[in-house]
mmCIF file of C-alpha atoms in Angstrom:
data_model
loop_
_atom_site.group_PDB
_atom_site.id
_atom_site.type_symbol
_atom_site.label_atom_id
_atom_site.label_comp_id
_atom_site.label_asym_id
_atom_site.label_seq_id
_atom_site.Cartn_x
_atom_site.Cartn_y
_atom_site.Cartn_z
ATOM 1 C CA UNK A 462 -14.272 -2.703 11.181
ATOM 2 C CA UNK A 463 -15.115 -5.604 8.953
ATOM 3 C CA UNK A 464 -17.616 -4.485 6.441
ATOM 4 C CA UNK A 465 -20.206 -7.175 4.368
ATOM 5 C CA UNK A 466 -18.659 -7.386 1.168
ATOM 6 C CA UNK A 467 -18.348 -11.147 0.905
ATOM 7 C CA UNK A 468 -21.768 -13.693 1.408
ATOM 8 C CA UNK A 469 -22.127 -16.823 0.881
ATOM 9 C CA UNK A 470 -24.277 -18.034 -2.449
ATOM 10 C CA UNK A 471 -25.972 -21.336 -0.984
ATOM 11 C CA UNK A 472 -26.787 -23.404 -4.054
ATOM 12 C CA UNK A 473 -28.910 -26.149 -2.899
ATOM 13 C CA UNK A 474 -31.044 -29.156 -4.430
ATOM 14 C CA UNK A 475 -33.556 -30.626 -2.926
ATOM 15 C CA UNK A 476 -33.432 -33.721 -4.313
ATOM 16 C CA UNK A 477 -32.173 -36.963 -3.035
ATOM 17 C CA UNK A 478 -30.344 -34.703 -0.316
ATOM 18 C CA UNK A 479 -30.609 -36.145 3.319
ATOM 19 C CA UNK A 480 -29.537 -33.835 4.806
ATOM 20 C CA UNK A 481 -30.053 -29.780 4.458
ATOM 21 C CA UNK A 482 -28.746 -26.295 5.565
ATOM 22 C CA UNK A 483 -30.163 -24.733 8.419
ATOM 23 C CA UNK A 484 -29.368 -21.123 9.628
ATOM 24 C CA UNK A 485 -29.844 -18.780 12.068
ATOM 25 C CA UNK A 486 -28.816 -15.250 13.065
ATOM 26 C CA UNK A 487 -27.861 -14.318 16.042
ATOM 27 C CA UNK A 488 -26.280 -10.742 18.103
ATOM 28 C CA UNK A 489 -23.717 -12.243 20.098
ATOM 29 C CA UNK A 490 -20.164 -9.960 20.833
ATOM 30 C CA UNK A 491 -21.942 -6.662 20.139
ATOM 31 C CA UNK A 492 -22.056 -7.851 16.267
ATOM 32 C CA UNK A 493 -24.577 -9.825 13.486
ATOM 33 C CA UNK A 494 -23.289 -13.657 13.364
ATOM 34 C CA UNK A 495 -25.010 -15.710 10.724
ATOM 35 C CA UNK A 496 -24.739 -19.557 11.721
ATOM 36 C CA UNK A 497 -25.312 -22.132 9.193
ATOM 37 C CA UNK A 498 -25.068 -25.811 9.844
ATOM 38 C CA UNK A 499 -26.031 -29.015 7.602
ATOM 39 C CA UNK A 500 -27.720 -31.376 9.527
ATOM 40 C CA UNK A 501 -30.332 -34.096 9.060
ATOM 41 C CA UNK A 502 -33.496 -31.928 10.874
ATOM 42 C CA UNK A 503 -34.042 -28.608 12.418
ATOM 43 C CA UNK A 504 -33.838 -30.227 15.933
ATOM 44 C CA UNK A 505 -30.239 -31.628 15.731
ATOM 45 C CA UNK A 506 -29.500 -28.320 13.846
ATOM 46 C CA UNK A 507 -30.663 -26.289 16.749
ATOM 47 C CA UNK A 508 -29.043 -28.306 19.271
ATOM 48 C CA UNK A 509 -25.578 -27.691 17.065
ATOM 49 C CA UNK A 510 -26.163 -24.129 16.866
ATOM 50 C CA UNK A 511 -26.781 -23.575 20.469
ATOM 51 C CA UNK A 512 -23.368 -25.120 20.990
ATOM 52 C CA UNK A 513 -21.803 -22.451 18.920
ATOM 53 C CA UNK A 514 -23.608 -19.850 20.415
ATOM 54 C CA UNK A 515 -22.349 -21.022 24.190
ATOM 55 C CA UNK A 516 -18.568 -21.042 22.566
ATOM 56 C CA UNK A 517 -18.940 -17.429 21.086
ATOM 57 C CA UNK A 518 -20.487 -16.154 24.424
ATOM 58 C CA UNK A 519 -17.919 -18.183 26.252
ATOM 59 C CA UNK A 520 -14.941 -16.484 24.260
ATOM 60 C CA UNK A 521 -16.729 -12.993 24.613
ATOM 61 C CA UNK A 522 -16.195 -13.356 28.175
ATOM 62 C CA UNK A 523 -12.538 -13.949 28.260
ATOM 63 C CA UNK A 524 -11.448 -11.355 25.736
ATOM 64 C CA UNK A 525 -14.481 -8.870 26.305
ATOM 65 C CA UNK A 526 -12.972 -5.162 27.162
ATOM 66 C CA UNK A 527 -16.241 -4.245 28.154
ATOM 67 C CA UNK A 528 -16.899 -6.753 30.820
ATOM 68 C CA UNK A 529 -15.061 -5.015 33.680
ATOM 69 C CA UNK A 530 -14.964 -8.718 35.009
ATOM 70 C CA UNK A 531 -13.222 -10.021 32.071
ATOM 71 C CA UNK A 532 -9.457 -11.054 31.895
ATOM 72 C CA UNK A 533 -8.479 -8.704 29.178
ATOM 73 C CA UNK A 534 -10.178 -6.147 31.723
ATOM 74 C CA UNK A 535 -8.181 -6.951 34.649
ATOM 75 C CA UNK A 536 -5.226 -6.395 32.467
ATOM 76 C CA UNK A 537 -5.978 -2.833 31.150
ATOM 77 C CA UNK A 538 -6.767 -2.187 34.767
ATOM 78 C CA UNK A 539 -3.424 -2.995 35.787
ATOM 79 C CA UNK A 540 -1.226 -1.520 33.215
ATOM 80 C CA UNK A 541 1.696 -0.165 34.714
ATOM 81 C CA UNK A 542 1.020 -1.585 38.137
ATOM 82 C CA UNK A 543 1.427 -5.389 38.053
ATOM 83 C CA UNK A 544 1.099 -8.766 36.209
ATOM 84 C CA UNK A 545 -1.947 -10.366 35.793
ATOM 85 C CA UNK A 546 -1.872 -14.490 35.492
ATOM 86 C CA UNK A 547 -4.482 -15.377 32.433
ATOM 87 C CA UNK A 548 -5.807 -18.683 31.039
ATOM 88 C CA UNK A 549 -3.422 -20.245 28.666
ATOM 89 C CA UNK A 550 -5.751 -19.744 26.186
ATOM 90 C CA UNK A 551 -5.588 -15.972 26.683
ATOM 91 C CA UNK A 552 -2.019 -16.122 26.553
ATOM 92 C CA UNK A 553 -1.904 -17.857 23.750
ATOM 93 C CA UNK A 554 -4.010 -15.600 21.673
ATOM 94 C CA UNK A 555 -2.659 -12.386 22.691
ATOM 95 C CA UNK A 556 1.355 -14.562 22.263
ATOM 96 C CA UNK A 557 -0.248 -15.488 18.419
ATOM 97 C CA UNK A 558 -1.121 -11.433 18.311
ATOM 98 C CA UNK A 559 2.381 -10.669 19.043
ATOM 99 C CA UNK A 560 3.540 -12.468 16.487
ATOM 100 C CA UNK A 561 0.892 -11.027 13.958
ATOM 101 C CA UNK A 562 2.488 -7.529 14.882
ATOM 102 C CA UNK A 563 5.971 -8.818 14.074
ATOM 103 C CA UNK A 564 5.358 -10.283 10.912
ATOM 104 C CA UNK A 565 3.381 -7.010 9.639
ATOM 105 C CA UNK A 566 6.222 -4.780 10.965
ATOM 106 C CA UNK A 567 3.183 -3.140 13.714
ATOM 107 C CA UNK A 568 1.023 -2.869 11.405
ATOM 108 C CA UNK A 569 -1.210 -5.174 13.571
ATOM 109 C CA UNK A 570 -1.326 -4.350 16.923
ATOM 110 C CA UNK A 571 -3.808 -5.128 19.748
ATOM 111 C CA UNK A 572 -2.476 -2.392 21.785
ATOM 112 C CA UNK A 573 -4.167 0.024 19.577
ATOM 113 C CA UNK A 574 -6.824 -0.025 22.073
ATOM 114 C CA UNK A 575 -4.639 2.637 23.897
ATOM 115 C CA UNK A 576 -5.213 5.478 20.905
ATOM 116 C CA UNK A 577 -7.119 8.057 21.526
ATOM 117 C CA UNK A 578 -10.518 8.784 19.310
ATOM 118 C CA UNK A 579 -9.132 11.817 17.724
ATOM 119 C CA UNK A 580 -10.364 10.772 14.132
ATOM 120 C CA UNK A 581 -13.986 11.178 13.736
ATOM 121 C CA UNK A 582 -15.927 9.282 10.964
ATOM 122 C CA UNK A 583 -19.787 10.784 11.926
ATOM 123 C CA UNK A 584 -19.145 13.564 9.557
ATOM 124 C CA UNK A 585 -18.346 16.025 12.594
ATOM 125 C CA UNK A 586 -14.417 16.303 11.798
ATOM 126 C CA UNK A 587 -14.033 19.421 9.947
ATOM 127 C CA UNK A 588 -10.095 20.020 10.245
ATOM 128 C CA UNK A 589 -7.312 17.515 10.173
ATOM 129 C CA UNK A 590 -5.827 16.862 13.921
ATOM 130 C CA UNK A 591 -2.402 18.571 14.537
ATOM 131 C CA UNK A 592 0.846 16.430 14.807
ATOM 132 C CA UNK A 593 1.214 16.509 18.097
ATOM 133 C CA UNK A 594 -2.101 15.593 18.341
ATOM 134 C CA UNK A 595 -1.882 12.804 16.284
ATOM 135 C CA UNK A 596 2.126 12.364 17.611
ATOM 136 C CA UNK A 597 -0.291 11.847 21.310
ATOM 137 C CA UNK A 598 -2.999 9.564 20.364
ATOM 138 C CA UNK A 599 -0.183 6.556 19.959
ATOM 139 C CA UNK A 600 2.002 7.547 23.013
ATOM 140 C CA UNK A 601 1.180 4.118 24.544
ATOM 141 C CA UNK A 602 0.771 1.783 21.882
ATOM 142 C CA UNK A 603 3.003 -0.968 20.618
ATOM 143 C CA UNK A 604 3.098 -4.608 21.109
ATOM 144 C CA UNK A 605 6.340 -4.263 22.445
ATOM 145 C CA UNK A 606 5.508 -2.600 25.871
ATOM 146 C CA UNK A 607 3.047 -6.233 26.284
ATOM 147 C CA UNK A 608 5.689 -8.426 28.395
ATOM 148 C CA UNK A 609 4.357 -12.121 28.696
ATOM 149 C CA UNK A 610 5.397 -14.406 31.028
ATOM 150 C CA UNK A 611 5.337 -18.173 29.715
ATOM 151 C CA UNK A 612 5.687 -19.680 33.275
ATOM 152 C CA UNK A 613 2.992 -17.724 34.958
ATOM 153 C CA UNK A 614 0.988 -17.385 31.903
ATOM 154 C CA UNK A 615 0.765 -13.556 33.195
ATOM 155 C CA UNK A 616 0.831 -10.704 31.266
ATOM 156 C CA UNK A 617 2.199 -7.691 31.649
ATOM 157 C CA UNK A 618 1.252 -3.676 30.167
ATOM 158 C CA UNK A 619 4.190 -1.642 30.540
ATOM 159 C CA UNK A 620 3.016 1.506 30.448
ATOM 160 C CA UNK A 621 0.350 2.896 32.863
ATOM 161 C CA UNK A 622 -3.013 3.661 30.740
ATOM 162 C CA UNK A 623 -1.998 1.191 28.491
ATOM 163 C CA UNK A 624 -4.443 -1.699 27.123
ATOM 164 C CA UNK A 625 -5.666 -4.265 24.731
ATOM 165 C CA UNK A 626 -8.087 -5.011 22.359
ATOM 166 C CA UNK A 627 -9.101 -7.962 20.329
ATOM 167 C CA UNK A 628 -11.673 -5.910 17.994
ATOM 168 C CA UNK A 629 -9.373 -6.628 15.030
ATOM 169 C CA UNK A 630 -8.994 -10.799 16.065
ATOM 170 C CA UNK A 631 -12.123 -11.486 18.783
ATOM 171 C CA UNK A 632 -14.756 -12.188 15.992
ATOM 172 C CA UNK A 633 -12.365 -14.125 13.864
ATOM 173 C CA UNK A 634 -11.069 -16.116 16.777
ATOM 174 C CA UNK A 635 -14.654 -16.731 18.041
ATOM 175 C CA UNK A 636 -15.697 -18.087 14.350
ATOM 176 C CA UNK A 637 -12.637 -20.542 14.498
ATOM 177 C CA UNK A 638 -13.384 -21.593 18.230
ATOM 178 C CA UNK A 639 -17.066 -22.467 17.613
ATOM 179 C CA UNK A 640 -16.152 -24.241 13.637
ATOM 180 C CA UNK A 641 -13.549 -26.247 16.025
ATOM 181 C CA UNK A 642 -16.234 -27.083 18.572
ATOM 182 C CA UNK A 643 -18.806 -28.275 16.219
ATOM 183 C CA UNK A 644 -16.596 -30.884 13.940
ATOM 184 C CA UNK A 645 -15.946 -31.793 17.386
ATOM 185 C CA UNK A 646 -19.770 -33.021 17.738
ATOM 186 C CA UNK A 647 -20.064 -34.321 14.333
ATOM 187 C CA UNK A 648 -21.096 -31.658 12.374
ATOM 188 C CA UNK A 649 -19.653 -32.636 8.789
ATOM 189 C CA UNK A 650 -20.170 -29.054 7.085
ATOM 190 C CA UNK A 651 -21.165 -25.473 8.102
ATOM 191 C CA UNK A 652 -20.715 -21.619 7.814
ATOM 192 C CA UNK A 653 -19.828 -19.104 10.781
ATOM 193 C CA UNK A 654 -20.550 -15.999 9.059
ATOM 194 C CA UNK A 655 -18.993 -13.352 12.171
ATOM 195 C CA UNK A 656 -20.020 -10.063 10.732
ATOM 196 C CA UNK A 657 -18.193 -10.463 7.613
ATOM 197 C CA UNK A 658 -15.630 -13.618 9.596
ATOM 198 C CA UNK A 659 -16.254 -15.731 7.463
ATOM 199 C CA UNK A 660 -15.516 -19.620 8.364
ATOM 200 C CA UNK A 661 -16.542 -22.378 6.515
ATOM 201 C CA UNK A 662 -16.049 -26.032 6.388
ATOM 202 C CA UNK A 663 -17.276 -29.295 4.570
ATOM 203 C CA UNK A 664 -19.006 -28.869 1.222
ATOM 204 C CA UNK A 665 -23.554 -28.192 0.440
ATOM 205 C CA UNK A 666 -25.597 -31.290 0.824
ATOM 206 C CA UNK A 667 -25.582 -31.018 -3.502
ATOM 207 C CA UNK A 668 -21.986 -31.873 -2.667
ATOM 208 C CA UNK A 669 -21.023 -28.373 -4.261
ATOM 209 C CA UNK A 670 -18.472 -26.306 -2.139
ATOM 210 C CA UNK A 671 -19.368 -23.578 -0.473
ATOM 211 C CA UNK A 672 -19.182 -20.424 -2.842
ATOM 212 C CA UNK A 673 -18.061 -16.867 -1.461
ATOM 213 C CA UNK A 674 -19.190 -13.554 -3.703
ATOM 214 C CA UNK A 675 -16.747 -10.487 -3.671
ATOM 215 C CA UNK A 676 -18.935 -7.596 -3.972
ATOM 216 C CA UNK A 677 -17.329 -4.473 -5.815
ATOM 217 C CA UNK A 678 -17.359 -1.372 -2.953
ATOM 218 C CA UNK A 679 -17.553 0.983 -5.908
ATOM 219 C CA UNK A 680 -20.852 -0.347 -6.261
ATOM 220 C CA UNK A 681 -22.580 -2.555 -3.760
ATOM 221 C CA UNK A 682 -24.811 -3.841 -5.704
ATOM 222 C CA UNK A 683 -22.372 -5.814 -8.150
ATOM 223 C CA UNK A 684 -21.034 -8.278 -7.460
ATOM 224 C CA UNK A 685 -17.664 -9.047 -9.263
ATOM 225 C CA UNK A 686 -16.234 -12.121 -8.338
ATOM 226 C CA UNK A 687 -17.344 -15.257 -7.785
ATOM 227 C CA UNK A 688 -14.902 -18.252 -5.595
ATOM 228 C CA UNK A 689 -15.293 -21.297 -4.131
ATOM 229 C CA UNK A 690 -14.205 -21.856 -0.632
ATOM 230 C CA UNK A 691 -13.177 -25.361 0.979
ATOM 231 C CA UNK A 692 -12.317 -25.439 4.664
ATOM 232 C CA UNK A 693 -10.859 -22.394 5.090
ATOM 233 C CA UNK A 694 -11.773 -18.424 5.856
ATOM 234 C CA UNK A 695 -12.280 -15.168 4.110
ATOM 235 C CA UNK A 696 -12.716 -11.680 5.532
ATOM 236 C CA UNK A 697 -13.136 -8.689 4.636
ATOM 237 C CA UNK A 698 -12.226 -5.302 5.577
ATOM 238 C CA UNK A 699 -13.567 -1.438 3.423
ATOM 239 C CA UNK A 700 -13.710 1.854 4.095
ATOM 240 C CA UNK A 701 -16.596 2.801 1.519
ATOM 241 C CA UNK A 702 -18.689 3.901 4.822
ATOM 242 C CA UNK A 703 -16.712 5.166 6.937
ATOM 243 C CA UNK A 704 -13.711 7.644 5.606
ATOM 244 C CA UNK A 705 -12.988 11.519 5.863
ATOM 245 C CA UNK A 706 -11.668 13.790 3.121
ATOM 246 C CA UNK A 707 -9.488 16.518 3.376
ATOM 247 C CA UNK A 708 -7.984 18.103 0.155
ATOM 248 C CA UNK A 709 -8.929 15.569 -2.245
ATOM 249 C CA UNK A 710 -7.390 12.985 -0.384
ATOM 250 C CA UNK A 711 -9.433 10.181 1.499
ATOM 251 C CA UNK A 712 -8.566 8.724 4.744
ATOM 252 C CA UNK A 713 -9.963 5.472 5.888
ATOM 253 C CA UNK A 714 -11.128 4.617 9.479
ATOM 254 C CA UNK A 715 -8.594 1.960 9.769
ATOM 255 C CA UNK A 716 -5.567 3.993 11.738
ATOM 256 C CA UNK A 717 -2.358 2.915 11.560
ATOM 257 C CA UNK A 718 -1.462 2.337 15.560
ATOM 258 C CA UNK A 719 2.754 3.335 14.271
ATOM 259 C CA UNK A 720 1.529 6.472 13.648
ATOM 260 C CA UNK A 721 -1.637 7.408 14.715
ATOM 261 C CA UNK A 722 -2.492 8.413 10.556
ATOM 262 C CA UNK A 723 -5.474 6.327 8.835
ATOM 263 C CA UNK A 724 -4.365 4.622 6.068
ATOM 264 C CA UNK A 725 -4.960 5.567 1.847
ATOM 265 C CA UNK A 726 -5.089 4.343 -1.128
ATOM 266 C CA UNK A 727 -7.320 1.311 -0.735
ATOM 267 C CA UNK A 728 -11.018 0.711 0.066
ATOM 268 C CA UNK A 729 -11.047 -3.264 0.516
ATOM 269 C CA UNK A 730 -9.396 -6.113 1.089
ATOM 270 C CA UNK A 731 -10.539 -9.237 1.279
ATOM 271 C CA UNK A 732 -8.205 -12.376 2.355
ATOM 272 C CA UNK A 733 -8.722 -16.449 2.571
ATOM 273 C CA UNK A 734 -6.674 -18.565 4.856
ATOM 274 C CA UNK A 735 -6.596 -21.262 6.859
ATOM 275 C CA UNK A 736 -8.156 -19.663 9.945
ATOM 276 C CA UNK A 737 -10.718 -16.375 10.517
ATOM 277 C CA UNK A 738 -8.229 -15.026 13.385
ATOM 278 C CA UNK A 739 -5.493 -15.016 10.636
ATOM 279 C CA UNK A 740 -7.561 -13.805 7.861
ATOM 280 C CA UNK A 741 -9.089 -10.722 10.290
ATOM 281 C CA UNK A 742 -5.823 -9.810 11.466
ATOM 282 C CA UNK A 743 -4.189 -9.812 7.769
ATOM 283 C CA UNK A 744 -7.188 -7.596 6.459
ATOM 284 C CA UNK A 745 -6.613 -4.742 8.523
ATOM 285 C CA UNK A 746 -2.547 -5.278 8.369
ATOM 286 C CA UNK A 747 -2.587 -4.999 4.447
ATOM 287 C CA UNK A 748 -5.231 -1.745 4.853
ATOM 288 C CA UNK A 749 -2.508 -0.044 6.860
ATOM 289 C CA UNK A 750 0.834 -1.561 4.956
ATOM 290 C CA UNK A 751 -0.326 -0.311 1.118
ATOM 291 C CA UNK A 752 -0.995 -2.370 -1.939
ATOM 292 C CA UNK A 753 2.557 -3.608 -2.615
ATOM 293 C CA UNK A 754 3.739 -4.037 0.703
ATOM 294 C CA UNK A 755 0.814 -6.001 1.531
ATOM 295 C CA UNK A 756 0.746 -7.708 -1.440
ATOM 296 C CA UNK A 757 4.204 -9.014 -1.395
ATOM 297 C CA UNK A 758 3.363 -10.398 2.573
ATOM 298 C CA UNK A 759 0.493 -12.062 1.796
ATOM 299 C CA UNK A 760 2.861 -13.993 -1.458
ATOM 300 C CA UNK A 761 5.380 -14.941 1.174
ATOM 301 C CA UNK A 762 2.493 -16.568 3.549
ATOM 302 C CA UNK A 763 1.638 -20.331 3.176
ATOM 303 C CA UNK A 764 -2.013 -21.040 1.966
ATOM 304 C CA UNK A 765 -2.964 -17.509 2.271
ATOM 305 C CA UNK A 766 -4.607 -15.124 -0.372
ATOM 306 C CA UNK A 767 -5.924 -11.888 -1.083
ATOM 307 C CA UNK A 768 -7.448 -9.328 -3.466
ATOM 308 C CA UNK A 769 -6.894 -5.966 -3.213
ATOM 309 C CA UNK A 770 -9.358 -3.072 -4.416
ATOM 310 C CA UNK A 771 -7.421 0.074 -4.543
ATOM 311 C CA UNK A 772 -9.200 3.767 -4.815
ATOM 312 C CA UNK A 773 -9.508 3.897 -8.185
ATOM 313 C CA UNK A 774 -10.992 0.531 -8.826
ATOM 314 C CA UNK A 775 -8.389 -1.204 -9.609
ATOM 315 C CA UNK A 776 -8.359 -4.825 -8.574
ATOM 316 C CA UNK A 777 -4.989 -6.275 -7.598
ATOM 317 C CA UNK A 778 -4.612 -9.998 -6.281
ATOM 318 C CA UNK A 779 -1.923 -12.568 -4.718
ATOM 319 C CA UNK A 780 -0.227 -14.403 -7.334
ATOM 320 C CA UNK A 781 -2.227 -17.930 -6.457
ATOM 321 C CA UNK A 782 -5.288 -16.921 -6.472
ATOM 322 C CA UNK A 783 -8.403 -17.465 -9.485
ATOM 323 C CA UNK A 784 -11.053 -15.352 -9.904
ATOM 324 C CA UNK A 785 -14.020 -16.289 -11.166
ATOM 325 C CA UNK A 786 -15.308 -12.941 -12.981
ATOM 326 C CA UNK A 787 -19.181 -12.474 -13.523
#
């Protein structure tokens, strides 16, 4: 779950600008999307946004688990039993997902969908599950048992019960899709803000860039870091709402899907790259890997960054990136 840490400070003159920011909010995917657009009148800033909105409902119908007619659906629904053929698209983001998985040693996996619930966050968990209840809940998970066929574009779940989810990606790839869609049309600078997917592109009619503010979970109502953003993404994923605690010890809602465990130590990270899908996918991976595991895969990554805000407080970054302290 990707929690609103980060907003966007819109610092905007009205003078001598032609054109200006428009926004509007929007429940589309089950979630809050915030869609911002710079255009020369609300009309042509409508008309933009209602092209967005058709891509995000467009992609929620292709990767929707819900909609029973969905693709992802008719994949779940055949796990063990037979191939299903997919859009390429499809393929290609659940191929890209694979690859996620690999390069975060499973941390990342969009066959967590499989787990079983046996971690409640409503309060109501009074005892910590048994192994072998816990050993159970990730029987059939692992991005290994997902076979893909390149020359069908088919894929395939292994095991029978098995299935897929894009909760972790679907938001971030939506934000990316509809950014894509609306350069496309001419729109020279913008914001999808996907519950806390955060993609941005172009600079303020001011000609300022576009300025993200890292609020401190330990407080939400500080705000301790200020950074510009430039064509690029920034998500971010906490645990200050949702967590248990069982001697002394907090777990987060974020499971691991290798071993069914949530993870510890950290309550949010927050990372900028190139694309929202990325970015998503990286801010659970690091939850689940640790600090310095996560840390030292982000510093390995190309034009990828993140900051780190550990249990205690303690901020801990990538080694390129500036904060601007306030």
């Amino acid at each position: 779950m990707k929690n609103l840490f980060t907003f966007f400070i819109l610092l905007i003159s009205a003078v001598g600008i032609s054109q200006q920011t428009y926004n509007r909010t929007q429940k589309l995917m089950g979630s809050r999307f915030d869609l911002t657009v710079v255009a020369k009148d609300s009309a042509q800033a409508n008309a933009f946004i209602d092209i967005a909105v058709g891509e995000i409902k467009r992609i929620e119908q292709l990767i929707s688990s819900w909609d029973p007619n969905s693709q992802t659906s008719k994949i779940n629904a055949n796990a063990g039993i037979t191939p299903v053929i997919v859009d390429s698209e499809l393929f290609d983001l659940i191929k890209r997902a694979q690859g996620i998985s690999k390069l975060t040693d499973g941390a990342f996996d969009i066959s967590y969908a499989s787990m079983d619930r046996i971690w409640k966050f409503d309060g109501s968990l009074s005892k910590m599950p048994t192994e072998e209840e816990v050993l159970n809940s990730v029987a059939k998970v692992g991005a290994g048992h997902i076979l893909l066929n390149a020359s069908e574009t088919s894929v395939f779940l292994e095991l029978k019960g098995m299935k897929i989810g894009f909760g972790a990606i679907g938001k971030g790839y939506a934000a990316d899709k509809a950014k894509e869609l609306l350069i496309q049309h001419g729109v020279t600078a913008g914001i999808i803000n996907a519950s806390g997917d955060m993609n941005t592109w172009g600079k303020q009619p001011n000609g300022e860039d576009w300025k993200v503010a890292i609020t401190n979970p330990m407080d939400k109502n500080k705000v301790f870091a200020l950074l510009p953003i430039t064509n690029g993404a920034v998500v971010t994923s906490g645990d200050y709402e949702k967590f248990v605690e069982f001697d002394g010890k907090r777990y987060s809602h974020i499971i691991d899907p290798r071993t069914g465990y949530p993870s510890i130590g950290i309550i949010s990270v927050t990372v900028f790259a190139p694309k929202a899908e990325l970015a998503d996918a990286l801010a659970t991976s690091v939850f689940v890997m640790g600090k310095e595991t996560g840390i030292d895969r982000i510093n390995q990554l190309p034009n990828v960054e993140c900051i780190i805000i550990d249990d205690k407080g303690n901020i801990t970054t990538s080694k390129h990136i500036e904060i601007e302290k306030l």
